Coordinates of C-alpha atoms (C1' of nucleotides) in Angstrom, one line a residue:
Chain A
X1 CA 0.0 0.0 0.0
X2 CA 1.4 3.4 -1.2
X3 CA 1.0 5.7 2.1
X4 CA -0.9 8.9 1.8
X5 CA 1.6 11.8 2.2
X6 CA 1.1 13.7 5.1
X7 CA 1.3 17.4 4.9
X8 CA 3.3 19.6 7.6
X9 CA 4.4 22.7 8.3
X10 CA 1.9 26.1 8.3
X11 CA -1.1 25.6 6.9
X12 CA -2.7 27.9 4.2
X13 CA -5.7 30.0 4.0
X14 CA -7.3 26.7 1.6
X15 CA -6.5 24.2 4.0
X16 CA -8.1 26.5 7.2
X17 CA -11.2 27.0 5.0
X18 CA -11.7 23.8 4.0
X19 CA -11.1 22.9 8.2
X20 CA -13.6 25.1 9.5
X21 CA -16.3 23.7 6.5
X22 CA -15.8 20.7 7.6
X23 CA -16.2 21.0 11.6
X24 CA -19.0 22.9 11.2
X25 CA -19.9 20.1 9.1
X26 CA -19.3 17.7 11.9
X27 CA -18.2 19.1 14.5
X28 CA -15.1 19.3 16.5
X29 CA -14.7 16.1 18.1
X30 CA -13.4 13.1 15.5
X31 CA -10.8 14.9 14.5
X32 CA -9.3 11.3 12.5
X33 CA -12.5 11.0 10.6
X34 CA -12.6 14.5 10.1
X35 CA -8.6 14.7 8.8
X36 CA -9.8 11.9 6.4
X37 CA -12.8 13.1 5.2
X38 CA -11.9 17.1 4.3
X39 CA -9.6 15.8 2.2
X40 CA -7.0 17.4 4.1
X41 CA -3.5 15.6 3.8
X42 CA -3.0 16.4 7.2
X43 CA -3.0 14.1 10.9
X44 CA -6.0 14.5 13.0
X45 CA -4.4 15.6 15.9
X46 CA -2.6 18.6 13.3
X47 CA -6.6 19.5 12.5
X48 CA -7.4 19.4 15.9
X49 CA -4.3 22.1 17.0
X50 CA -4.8 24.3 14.0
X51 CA -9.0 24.9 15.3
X52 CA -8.4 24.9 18.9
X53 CA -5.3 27.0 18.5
X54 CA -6.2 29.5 15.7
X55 CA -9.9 28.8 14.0
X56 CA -11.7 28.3 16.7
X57 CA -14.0 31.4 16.4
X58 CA -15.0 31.8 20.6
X59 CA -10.9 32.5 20.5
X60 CA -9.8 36.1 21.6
X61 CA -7.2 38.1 19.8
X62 CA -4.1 40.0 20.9
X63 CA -2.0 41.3 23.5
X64 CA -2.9 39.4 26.9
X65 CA -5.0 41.9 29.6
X66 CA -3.5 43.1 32.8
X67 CA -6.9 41.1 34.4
X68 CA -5.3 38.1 31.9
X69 CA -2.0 38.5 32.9
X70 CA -2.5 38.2 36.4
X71 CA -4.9 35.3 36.1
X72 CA -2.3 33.3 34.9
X73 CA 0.3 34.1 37.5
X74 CA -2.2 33.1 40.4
X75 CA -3.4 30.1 38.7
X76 CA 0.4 28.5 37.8
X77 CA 1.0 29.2 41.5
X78 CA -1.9 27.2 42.1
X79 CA -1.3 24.7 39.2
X80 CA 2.2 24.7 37.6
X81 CA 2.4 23.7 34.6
X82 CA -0.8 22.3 33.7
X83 CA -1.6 24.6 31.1
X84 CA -5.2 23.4 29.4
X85 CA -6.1 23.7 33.3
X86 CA -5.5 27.3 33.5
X87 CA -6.9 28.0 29.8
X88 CA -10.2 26.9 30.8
X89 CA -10.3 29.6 33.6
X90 CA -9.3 32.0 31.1
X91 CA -12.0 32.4 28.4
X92 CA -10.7 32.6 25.1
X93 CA -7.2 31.7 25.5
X94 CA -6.0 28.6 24.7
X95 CA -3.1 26.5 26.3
X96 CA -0.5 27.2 23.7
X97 CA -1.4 30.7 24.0
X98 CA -0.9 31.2 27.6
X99 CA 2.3 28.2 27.5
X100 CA 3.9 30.4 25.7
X101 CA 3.0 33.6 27.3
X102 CA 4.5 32.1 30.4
X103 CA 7.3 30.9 28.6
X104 CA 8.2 34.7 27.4
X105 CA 7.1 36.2 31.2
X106 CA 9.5 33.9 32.8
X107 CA 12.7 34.3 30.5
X108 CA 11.9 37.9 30.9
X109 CA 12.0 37.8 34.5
X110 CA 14.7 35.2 34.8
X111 CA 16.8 37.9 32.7
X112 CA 16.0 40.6 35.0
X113 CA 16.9 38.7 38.1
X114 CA 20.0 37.7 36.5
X115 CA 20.6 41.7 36.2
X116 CA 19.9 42.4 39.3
X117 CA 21.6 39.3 40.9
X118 CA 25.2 40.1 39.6
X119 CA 24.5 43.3 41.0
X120 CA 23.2 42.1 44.3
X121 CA 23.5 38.5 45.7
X122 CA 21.9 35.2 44.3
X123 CA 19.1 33.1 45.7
X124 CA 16.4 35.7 46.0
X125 CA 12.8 34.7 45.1
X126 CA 10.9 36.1 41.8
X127 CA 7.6 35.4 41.7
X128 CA 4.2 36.8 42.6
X129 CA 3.7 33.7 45.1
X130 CA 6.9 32.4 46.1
X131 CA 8.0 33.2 49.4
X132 CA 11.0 31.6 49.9
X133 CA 13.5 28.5 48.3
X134 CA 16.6 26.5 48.1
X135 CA 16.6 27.3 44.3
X136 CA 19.7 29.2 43.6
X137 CA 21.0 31.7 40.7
X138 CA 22.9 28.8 39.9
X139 CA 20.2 27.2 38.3
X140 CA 19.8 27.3 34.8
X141 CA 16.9 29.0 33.1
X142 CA 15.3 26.6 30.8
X143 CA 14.7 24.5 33.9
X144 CA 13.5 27.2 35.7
X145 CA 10.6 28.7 33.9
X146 CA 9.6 25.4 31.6
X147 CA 9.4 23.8 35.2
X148 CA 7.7 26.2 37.3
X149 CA 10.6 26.9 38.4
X150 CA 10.9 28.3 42.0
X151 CA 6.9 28.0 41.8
X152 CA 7.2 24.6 41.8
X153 CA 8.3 23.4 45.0
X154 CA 5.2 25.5 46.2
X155 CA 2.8 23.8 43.3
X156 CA 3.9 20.4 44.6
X157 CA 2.7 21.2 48.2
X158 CA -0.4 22.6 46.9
X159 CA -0.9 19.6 44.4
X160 CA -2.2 17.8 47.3
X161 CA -4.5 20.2 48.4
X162 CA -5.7 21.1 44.6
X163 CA -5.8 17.3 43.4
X164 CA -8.3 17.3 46.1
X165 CA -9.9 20.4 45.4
X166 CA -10.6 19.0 41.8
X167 CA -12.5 16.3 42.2
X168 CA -15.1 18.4 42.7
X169 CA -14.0 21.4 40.9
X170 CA -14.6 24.0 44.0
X171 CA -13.4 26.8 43.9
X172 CA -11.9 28.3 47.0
X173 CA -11.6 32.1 47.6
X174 CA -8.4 34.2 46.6
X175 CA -7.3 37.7 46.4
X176 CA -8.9 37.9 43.3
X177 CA -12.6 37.0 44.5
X178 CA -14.0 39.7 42.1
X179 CA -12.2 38.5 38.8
X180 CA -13.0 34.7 39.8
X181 CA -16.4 35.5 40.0
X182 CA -16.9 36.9 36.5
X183 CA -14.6 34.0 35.1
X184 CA -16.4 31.7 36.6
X185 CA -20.0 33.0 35.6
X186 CA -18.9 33.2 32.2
X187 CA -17.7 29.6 32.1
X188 CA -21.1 28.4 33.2
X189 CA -22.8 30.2 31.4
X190 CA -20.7 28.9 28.5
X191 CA -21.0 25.7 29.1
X192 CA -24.7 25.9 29.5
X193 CA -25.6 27.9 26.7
X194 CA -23.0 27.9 24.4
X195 CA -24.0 25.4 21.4
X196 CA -20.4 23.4 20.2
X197 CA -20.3 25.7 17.0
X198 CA -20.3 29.5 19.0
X199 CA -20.5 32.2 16.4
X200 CA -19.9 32.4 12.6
X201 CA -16.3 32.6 11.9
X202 CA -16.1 35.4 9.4
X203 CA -13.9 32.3 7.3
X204 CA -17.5 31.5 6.2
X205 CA -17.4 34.1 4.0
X206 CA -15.3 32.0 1.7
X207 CA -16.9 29.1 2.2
X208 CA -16.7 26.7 -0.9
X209 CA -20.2 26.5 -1.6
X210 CA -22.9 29.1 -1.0
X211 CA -25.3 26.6 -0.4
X212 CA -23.7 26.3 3.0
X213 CA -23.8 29.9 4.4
X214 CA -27.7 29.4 4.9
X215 CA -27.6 26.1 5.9
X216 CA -29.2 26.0 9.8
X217 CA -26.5 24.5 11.5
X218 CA -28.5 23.5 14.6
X219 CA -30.4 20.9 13.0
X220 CA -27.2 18.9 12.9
X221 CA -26.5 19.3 16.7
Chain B
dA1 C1' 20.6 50.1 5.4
dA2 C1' 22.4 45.8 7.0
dG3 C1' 23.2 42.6 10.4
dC4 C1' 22.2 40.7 14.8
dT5 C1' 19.4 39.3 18.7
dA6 C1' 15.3 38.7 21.3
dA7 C1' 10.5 38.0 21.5
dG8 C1' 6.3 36.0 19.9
dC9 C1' 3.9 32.5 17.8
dA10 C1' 2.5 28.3 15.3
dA11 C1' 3.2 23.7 14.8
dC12 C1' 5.2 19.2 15.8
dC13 C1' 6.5 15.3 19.0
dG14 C1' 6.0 12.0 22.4
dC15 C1' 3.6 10.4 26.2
dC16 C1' -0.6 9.3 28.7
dG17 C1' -5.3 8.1 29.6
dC18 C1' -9.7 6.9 28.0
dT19 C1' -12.8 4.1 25.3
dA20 C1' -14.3 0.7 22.2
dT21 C1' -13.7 -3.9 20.7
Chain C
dG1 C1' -8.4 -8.4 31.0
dA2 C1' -5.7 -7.1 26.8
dT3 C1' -5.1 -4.2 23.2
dA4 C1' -5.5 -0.8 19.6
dG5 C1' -6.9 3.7 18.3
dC6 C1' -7.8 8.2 19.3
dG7 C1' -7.8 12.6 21.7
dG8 C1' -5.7 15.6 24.9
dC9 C1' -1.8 17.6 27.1
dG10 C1' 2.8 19.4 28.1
dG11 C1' 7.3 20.1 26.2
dT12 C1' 10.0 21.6 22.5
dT13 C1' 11.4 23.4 18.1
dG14 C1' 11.8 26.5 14.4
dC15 C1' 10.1 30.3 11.7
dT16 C1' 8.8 35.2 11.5
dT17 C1' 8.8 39.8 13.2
dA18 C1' 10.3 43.7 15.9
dG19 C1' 13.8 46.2 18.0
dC20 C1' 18.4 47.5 18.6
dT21 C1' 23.3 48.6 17.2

DNA sequence: AAGCTAAGCAACCGCCGCTAT
DNA sequence: GATAGCGGCGGTTGCTTAGCT
């Protein structure tokens, strides 16, 4: 048997329109099926990265807000690395998104304590939560912020707690009562009203067949 | 203006867990 | 209960862009 090809690399305008027609055709679940069926010569898990990373149309755009930022920061205290975890707190951001947010925070800061520890002495601590560690300058950086770095000492202490805390997703109260609140109300009410396919990406403007743009797409739910 | 470096982002890889058979 | 297939997740890589010298 002569093995399809497999495409890789960035994919191209045809290839995204031809994606989002075809999970809005079926929706975003069977991502093999749906690889195989569009046509596309690429995996199913590719399909499934390029719509929850990019075509996804409930997605935000842009710079991170200050709200955003700090939403992060509390919840990889709470959770380390455990990045789909802290997406779905943060509405329209996805875990690549905020992985590599962190990944671009941290080196930032690992930089800037680097500055300031030649300066001054090593060992201090550099993050919103951490309070105090064994961790020294000496340390080097990739393990620090792809780790959790100081953070994570902390994060393994609190795993307990948390892994607890999960099993029924309670939510205990933090500094940031008033921003949990409206991130919280806007999951529910996300999960409870929010049909699978959200609003029309404006991609269906190019969509292969007009037939399509007045097709009722709830009847297929 | 050209070259270099850092930051930002998209995509791939490998592992793990769940589910159907 | 064993196993194969698939989806999801975290880690990593590599390309592009922006900023600096």
């Amino acid at each position: 048997m002569v093995q399809e090809e497999i495409r890789r690399g960035p994919w191209t305008e045809q290839e995204d329109l031809q994606l989002v027609f075809y999970v809005k055709l079926f929706g975003d679940r069977r991502w093999d099926f749906l690889a195989k069926v569009s046509g596309l010569k690429r995996t199913g898990k590719s399909c499934r990265l390029r719509w929850v990373n990019y075509l996804n149309p409930d997605l935000k755009r842009g710079k991170m807000t200050p709200q955003e930022e700090r939403l992060v920061l509390e919840l990889h205290c709470k959770w380390g690395n455990r990045w789909s975890r802290i997406a779905r707190k943060i509405p329209g951001r996805t875990d690549n998104e905020i992985k590599n947010y962190w990944r671009t925070h941290m080196r930032k800061k690992a930089q800037e304590q680097r500055k300031k520890a030649t300066s001054i002495s090593p060992s201090s601590s550099f993050s919103n939560c951490s309070s105090s560690s064994s961790i020294t300058h000496e340390e080097n950086e990739r393990n620090f912020y792809d780790t959790g770095g100081i953070e994570q000492l902390q994060v393994e202490e609190q795993k307990k707690v948390n892994d607890q805390e999960q099993a029924g997703e309670s939510m205990k109260v933090y500094s940031m009562d008033e921003i949990w609140k409206d991130i919280e109300l806007l999951e529910e009410n996300e999960t409870i009203n929010k049909p699978i396919m959200g609003s029309i990406s404006p991609l269906w403007d190019y969509c292969p067949d007009p037939m399509w743009k007045d097709f009722d797409w709830n009847t297929f739910r």
